[in-house]
Short mmCIF file of C-alpha atoms and ligand atoms in Angstrom, two decimals:
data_model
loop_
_atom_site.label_atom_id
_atom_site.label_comp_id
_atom_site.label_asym_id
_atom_site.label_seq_id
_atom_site.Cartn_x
_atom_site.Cartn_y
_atom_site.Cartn_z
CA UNK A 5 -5.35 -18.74 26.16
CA UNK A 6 -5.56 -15.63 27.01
CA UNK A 7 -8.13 -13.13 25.17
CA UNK A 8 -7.06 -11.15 22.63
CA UNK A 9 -9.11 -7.82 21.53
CA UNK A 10 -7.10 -6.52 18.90
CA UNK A 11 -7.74 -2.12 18.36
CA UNK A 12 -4.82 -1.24 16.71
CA UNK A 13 -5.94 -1.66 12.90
CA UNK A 14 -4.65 1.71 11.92
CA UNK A 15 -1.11 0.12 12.50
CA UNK A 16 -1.76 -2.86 10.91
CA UNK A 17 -4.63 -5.37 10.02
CA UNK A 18 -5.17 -9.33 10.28
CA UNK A 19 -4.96 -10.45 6.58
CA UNK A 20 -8.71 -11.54 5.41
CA UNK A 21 -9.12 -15.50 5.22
CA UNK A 22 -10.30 -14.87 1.29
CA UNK A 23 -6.91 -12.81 0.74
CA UNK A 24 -4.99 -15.39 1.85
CA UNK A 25 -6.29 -18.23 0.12
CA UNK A 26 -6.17 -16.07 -3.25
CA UNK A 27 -2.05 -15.35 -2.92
CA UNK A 28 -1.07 -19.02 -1.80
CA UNK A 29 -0.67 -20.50 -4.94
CA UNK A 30 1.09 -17.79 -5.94
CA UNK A 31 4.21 -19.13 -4.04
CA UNK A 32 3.84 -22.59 -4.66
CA UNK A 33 1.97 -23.48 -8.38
CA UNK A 34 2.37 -20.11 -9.74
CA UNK A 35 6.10 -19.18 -9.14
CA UNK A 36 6.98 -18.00 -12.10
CA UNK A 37 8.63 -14.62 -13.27
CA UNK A 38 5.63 -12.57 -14.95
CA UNK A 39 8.95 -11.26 -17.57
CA UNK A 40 9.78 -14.35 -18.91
CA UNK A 41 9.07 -15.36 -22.49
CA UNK A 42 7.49 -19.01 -21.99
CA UNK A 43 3.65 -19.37 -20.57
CA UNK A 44 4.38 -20.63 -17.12
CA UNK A 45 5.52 -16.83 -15.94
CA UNK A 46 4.39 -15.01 -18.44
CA UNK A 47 0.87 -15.73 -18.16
CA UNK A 48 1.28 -13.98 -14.17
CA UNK A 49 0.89 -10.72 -16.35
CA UNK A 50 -2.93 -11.43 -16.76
CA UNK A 51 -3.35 -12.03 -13.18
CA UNK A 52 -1.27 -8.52 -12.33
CA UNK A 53 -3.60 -6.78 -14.51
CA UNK A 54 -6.84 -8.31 -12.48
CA UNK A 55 -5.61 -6.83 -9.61
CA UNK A 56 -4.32 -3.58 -10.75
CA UNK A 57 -7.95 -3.58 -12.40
CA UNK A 58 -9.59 -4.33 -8.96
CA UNK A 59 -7.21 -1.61 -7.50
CA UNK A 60 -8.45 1.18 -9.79
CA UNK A 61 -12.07 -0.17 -8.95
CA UNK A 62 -11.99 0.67 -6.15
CA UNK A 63 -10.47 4.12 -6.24
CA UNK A 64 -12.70 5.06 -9.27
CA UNK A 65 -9.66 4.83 -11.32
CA UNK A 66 -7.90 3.57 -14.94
CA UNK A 67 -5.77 0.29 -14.27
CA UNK A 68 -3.44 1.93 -16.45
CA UNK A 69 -3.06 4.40 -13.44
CA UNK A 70 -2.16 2.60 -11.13
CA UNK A 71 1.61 1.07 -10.31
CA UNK A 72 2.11 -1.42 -7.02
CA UNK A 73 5.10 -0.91 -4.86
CA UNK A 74 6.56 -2.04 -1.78
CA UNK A 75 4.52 -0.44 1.09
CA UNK A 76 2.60 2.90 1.72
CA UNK A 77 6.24 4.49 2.56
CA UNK A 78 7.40 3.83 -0.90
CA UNK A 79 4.47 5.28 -2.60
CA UNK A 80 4.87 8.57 -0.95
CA UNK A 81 9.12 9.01 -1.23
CA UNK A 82 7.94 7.65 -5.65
CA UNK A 83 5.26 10.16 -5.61
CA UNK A 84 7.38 13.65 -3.73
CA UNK A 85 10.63 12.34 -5.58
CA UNK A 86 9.16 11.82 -8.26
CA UNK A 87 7.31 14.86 -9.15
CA UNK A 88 10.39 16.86 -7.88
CA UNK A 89 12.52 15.08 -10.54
CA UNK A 90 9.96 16.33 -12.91
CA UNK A 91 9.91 19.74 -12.32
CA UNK A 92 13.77 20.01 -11.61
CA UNK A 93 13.63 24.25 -11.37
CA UNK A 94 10.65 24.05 -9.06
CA UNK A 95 12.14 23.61 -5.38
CA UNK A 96 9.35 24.42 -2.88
CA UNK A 97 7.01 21.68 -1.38
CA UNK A 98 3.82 22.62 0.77
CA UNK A 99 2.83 19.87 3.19
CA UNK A 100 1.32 19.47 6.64
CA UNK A 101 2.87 19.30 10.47
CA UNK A 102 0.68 16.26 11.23
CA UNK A 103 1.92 13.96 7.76
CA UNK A 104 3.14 10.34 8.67
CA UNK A 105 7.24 10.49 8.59
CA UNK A 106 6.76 8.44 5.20
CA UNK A 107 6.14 12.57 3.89
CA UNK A 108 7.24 14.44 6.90
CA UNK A 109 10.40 13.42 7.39
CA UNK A 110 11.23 13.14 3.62
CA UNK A 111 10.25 16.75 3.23
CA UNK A 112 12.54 17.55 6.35
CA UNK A 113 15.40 15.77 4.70
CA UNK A 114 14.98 17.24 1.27
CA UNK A 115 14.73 20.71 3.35
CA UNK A 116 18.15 19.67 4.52
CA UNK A 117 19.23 19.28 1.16
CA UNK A 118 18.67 22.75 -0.59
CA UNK A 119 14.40 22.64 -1.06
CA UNK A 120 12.27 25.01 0.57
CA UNK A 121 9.64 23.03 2.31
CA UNK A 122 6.25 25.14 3.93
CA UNK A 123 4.61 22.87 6.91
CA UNK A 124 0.73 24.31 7.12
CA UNK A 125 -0.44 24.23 10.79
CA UNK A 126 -3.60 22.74 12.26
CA UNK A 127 -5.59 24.06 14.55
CA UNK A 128 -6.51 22.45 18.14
CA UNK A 129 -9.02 20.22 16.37
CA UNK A 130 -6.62 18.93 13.78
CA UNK A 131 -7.21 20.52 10.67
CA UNK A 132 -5.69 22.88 8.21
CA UNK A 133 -6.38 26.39 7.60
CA UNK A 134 -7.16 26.50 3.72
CA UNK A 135 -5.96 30.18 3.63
CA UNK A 136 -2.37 29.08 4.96
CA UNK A 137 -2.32 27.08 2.31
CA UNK A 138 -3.82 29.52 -0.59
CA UNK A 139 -0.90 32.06 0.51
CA UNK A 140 1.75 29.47 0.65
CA UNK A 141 1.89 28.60 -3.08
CA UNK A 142 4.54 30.11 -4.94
CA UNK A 143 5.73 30.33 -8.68
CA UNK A 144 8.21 27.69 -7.92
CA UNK A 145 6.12 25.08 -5.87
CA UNK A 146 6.77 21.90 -7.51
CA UNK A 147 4.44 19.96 -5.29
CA UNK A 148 1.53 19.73 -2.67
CA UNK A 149 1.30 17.01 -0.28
CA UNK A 150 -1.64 16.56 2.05
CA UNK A 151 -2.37 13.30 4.00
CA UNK A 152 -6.34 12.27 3.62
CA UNK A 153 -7.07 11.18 7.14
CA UNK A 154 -4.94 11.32 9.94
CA UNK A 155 -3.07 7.93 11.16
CA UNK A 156 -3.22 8.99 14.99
CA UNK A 157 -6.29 11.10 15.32
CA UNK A 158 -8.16 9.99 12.19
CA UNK A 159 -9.04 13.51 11.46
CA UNK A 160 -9.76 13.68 7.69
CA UNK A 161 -9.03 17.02 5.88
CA UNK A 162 -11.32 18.35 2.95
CA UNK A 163 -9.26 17.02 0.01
CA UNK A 164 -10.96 18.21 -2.86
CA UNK A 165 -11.07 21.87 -1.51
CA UNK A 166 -7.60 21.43 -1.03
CA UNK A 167 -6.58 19.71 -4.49
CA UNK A 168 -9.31 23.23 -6.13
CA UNK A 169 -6.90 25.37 -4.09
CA UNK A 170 -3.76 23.45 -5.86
CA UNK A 171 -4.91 22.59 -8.96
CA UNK A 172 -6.01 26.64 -9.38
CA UNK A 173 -2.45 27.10 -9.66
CA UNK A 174 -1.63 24.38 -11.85
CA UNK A 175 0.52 22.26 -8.90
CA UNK A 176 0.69 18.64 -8.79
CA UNK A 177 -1.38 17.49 -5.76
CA UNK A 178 -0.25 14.02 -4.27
CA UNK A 179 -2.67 12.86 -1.12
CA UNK A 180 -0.87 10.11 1.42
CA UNK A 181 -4.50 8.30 1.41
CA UNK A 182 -2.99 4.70 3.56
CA UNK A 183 -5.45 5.32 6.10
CA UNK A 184 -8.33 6.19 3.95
CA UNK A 185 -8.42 3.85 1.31
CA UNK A 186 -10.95 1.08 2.21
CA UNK A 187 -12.34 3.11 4.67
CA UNK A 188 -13.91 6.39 2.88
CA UNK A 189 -15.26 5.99 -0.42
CA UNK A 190 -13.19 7.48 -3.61
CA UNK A 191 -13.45 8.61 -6.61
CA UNK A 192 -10.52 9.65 -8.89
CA UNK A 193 -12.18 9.99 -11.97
CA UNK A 194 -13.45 12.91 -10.60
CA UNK A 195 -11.08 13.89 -8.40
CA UNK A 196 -8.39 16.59 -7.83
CA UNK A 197 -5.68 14.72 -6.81
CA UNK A 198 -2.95 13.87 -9.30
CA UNK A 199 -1.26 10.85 -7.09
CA UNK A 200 -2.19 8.69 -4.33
CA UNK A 201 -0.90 6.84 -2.17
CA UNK A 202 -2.21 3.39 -0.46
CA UNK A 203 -0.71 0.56 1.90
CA UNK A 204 -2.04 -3.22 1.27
CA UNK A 205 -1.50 -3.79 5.35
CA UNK A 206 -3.82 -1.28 6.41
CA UNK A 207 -6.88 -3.15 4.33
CA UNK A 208 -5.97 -6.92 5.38
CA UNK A 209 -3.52 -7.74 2.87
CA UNK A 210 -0.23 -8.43 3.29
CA UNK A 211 2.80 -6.23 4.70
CA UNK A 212 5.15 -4.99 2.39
CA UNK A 213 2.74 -3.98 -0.57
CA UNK A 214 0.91 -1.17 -1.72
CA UNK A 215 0.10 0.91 -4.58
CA UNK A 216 0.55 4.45 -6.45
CA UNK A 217 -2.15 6.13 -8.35
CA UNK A 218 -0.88 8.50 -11.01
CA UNK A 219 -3.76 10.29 -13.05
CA UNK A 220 -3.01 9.83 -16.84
CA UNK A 221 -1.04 13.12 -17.83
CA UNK A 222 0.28 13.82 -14.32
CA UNK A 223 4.50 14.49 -14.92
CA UNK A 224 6.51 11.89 -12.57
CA UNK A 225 9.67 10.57 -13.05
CA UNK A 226 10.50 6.78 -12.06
CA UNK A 227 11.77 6.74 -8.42
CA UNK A 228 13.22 2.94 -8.74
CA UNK A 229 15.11 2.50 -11.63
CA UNK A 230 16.24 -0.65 -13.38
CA UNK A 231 13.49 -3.15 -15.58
CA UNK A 232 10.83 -2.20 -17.70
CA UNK A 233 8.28 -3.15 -15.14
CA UNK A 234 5.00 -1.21 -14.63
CA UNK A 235 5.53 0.32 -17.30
CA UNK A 236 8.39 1.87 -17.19
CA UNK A 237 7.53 3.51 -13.73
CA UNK A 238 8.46 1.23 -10.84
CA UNK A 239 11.39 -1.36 -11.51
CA UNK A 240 11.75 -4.35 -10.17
CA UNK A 241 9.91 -7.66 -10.45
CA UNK A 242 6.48 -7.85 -9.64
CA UNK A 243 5.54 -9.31 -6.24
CA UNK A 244 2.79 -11.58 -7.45
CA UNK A 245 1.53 -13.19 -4.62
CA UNK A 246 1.09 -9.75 -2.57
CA UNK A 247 -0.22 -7.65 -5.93
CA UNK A 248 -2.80 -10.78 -6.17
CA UNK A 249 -3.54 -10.22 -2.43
CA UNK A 250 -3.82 -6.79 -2.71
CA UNK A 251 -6.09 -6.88 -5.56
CA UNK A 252 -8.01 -9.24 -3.29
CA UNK A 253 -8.13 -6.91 -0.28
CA UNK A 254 -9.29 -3.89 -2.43
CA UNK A 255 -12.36 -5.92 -4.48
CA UNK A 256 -13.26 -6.70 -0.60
CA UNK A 257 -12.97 -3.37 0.98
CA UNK A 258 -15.44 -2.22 -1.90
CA UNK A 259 -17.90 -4.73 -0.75
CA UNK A 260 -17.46 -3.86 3.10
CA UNK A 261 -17.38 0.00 2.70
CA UNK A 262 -20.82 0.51 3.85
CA UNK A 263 -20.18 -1.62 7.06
CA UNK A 264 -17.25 0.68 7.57
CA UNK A 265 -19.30 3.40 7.43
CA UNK A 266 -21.93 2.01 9.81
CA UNK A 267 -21.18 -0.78 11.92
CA UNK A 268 -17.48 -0.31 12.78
CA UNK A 269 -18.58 3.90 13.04
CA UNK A 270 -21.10 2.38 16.14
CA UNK A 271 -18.75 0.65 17.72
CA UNK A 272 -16.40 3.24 17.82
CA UNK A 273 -18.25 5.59 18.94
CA UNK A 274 -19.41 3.11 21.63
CA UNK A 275 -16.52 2.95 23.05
CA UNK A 276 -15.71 6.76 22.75
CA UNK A 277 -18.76 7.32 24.72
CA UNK A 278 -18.56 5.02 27.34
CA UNK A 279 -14.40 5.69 27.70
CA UNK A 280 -15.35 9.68 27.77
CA UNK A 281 -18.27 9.33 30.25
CA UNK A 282 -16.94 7.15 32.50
CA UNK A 283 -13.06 8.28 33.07
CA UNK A 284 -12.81 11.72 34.63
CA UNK A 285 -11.10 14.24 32.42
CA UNK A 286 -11.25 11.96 29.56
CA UNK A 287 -10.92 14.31 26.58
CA UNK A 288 -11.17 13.53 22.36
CA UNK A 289 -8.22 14.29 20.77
CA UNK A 290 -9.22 15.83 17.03
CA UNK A 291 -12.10 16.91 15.36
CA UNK A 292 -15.14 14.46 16.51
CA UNK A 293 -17.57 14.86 13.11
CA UNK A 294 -14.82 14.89 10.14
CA UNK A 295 -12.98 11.52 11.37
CA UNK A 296 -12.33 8.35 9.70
CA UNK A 297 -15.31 6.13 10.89
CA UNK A 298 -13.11 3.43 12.70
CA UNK A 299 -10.36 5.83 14.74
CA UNK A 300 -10.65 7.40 18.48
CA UNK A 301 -7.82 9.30 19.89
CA UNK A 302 -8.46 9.91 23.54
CA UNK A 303 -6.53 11.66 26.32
CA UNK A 304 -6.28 10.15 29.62
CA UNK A 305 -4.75 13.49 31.43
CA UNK A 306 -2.06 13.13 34.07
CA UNK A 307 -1.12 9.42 33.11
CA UNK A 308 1.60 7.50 30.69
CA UNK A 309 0.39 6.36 27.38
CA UNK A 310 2.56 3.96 27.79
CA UNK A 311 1.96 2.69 30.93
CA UNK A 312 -1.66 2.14 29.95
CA UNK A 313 -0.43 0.50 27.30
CA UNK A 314 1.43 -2.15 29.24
CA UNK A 315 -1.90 -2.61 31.87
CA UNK A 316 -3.95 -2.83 28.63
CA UNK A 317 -1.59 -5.63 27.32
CA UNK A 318 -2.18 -7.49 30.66
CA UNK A 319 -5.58 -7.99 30.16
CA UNK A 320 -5.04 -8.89 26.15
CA UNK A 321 -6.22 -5.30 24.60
CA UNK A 322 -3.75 -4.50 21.88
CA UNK A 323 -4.09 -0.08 21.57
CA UNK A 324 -1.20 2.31 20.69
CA UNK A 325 -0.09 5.48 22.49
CA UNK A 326 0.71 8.85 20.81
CA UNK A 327 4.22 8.78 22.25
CA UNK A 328 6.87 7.85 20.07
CA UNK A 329 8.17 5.20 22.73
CA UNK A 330 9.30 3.42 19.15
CA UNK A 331 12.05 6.18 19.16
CA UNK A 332 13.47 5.90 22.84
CA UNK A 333 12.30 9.05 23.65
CA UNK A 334 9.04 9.94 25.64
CA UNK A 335 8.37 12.66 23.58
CA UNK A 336 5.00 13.34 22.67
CA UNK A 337 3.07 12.55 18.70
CA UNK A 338 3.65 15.51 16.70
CA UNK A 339 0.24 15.28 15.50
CA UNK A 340 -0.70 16.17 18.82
CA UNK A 341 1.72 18.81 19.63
CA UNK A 342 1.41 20.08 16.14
CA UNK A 343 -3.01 20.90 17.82
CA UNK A 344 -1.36 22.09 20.72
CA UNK A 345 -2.57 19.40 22.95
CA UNK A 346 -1.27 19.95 26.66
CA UNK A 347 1.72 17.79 27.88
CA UNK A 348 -0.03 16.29 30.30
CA UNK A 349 -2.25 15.26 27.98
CA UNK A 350 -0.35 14.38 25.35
CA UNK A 351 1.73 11.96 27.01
CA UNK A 352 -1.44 9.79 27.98
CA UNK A 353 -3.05 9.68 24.47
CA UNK A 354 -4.28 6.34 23.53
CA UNK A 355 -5.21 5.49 19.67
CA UNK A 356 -7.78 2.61 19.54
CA UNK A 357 -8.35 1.94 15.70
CA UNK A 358 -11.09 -0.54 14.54
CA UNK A 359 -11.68 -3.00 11.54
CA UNK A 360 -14.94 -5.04 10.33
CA UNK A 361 -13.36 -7.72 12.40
CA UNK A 362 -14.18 -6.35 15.89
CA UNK A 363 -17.34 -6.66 17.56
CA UNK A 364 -19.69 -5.23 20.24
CA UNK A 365 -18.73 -7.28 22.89
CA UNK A 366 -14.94 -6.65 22.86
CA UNK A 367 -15.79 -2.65 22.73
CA UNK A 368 -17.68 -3.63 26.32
CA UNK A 369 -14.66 -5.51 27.18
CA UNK A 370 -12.49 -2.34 26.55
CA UNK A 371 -14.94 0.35 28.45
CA UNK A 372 -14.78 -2.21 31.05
CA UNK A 373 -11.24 -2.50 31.71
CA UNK A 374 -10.59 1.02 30.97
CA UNK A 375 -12.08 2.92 34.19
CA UNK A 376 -9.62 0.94 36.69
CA UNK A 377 -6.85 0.85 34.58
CA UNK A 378 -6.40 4.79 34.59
CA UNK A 379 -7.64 5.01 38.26
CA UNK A 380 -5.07 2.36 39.16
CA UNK A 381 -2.07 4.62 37.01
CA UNK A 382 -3.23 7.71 39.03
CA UNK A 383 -3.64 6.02 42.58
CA UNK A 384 0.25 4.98 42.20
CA UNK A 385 1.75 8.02 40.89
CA UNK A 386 4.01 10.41 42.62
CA UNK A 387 1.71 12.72 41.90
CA UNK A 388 -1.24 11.44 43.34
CA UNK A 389 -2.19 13.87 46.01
CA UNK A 390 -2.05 16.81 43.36
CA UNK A 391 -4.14 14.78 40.69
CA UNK A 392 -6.61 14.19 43.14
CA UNK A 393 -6.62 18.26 44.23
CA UNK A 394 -6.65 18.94 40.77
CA UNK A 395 -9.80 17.23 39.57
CA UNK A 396 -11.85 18.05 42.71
CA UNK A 397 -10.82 21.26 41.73
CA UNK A 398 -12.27 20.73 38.18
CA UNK A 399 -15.60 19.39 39.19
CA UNK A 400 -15.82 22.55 41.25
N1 PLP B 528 1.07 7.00 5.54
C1 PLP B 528 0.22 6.84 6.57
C2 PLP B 528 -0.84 7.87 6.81
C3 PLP B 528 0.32 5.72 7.40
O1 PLP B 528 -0.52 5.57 8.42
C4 PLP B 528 1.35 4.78 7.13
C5 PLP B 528 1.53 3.62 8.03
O2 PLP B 528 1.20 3.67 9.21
C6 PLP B 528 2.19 4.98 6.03
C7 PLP B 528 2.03 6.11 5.26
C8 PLP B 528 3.28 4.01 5.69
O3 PLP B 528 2.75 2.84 5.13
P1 PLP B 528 3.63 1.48 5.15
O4 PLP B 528 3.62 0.96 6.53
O5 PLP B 528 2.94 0.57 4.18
O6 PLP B 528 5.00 1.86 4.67
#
């Protein structure tokens, strides 16, 4: 079979062996509907409240502020939606050029639809300029929402500077924190953000759950409406075998935090090193000390993303690019137009994203297979003849 070195964790994660064994009988012993008045389904309740309690564990917060939902997308539209339904004669939002489309493209269409929404630029390393975003609150800003760390670069922004800056002002401060959770450690009990947002697939659970932190006080208005469920916030009937998994996931990203921090941190920046001193004009893509520990974004100038992508796939190395090929178009990530990253480096951005499941010897693997893929991409190009001028050229 062939080998498979999977690097692509910030899209999506294997789902831990101890996760899955904890959600199975959920389908098949445990079916019942946690609502219901006899024992069989009612007693699911208990078991929601374990993991909601496991949930707030790790994020250093209340269970009783904490709702699941359907994915990291949903937590974000609840969390803008909802705080705009609560303030209804407040319509300006602040948020960022680099946010995932589960905020940015939200806060375009609600632009489109009569709010007044402020994007704060970065800078060429990714992050924010804290006085943009001081002079950008106004008497009606109903909301503020900043992403923790960066999906494509992994460049994480200072949060609780941010949430002083907001809270100063009184604002509601929600943080999209999918990428973060699991791998940074958290604290909401003494935090300044008002509601978070997490994704079970990001920290091997399931796809298709996730979870909303609202600090007790914090004005939101139901986004889903219907049952009585979650108290009154989130209708719908519970998902119990994914809220058991993802209570799961979180009580085990608590115990591997510190190998996030240290072993997956070496052998990304393993890899970074070897990828940037081997390939010529090889350049990091976002700011290289505040970064989430497992995340390299790296430029291979002059080639496809893509079509390292497909080379990469040949040899079983599973990476993403930062074109959104997803859309049809080649158009380069925001995120890195939005740090004015060159086109021609832009367009051969590759993401490789690790987990506590990778090891040394597949980050060897990768900085092996790396060197001739990109040499290979640039030998056959049209261009080859200018490349070539153009990096003799650089070397001087
Ligand atoms: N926010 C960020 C920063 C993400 O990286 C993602 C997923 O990639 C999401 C939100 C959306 O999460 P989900 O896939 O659970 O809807």
């Amino acid at each position: 079979m062939k080998k498979l070195v999977y690097v692509d964790n910030n899209a999506t994660t294997r789902v831990a062996d101890e996760v899955l064994e904890e959600m199975l009988p959920y389908f098949t012993e445990h079916y019942g509907n946690p609502s219901s008045m006899h024992t069989f389904g009612g007693k699911l309740y208990r078991k929601i409240d374990e993991a909601r309690a496991k949930v707030a564990d790790l994020l250093g917060a209340d269970h009783s502020e904490i709702i699941f939902t359907s994915c990291g997308t949903e937590s974000d539209n609840a969390a803008v939606r909802g705080t705009l339904e609560a303030y209804p004669n407040k319509r300006h939002i602040i948020t960022t050029r680099v946010e995932h489309p589960a905020v940015l493209s939200l806060c375009q269409y609600l632009a489109r639809t009569g709010y007044e929404v402020t994007e704060l630029h970065v800078d060429n390393n990714g992050l924010l300029d804290l006085e943009e975003l001081r002079s950008s609150i106004r008497q009606d800003t109903a909301l503020v929402s900043i992403m923790y760390a960066n999906n494509e670069t992994g460049v994480i922004f200072p949060i609780e500077e941010i949430g002083e800056i907001v809270k100063e002002k009184g604002i509601t401060f929600h943080c999209d924190a999918v990428q973060a959770v699991g791998k940074l450690p958290l604290d909401m009990s003494k935090s300044t953000i008002d509601m978070l947002s997490l994704s079970g697939h990001k920290l091997h659970a399931p796809k298709g759950v996730g979870a909303l932190y609202i600090k007790k006080g914090v004005k939101f208005k139901p986004f889903i409406l219907g049952g009585h469920h979650e108290n009154n916030r989130r209708a719908g009937t519970e998902n119990v075998p994914y809220i058991v998994a993802l209570g799961k996931a979180c009580e085990l990203a608590k115990k591997y935090l510190a190998e996030e921090q240290t072993r997956v941190r070496k052998l990304r920046d393993k890899l970074e090193n070897e990828i940037l001193f081997r390939v010529p004009n090889a350049r990091l893509n976002g700011h290289k000390t505040f970064r989430l520990p497992n995340t390299t974004n790296i430029s291979f100038e002059y080639v496809e993303g893509e079509a390292i992508l497909l080379l990469l796939d040949e040899v079983g190395i599973c990476a993403s690019s930062g074109s959104a090929c997803t859309s049809g178009s080649l158009e380069p990530s925001h995120v890195l137009r939005a740090m004015g990253v060159p086109f021609t480096a832009a367009h051969g951005s590759i993401r490789f994203s690790m987990s506590r499941y990778n090891t040394e010897e597949e980050m060897d693997y990768i900085a092996e297979h790396i060197p001739p893929v990109i040499r290979r991409l640039k030998e056959i190009s049209p261009y080859a003849a200018e490349i070539e001028k153009l990096e003799l050229a650089r070397k001087g």
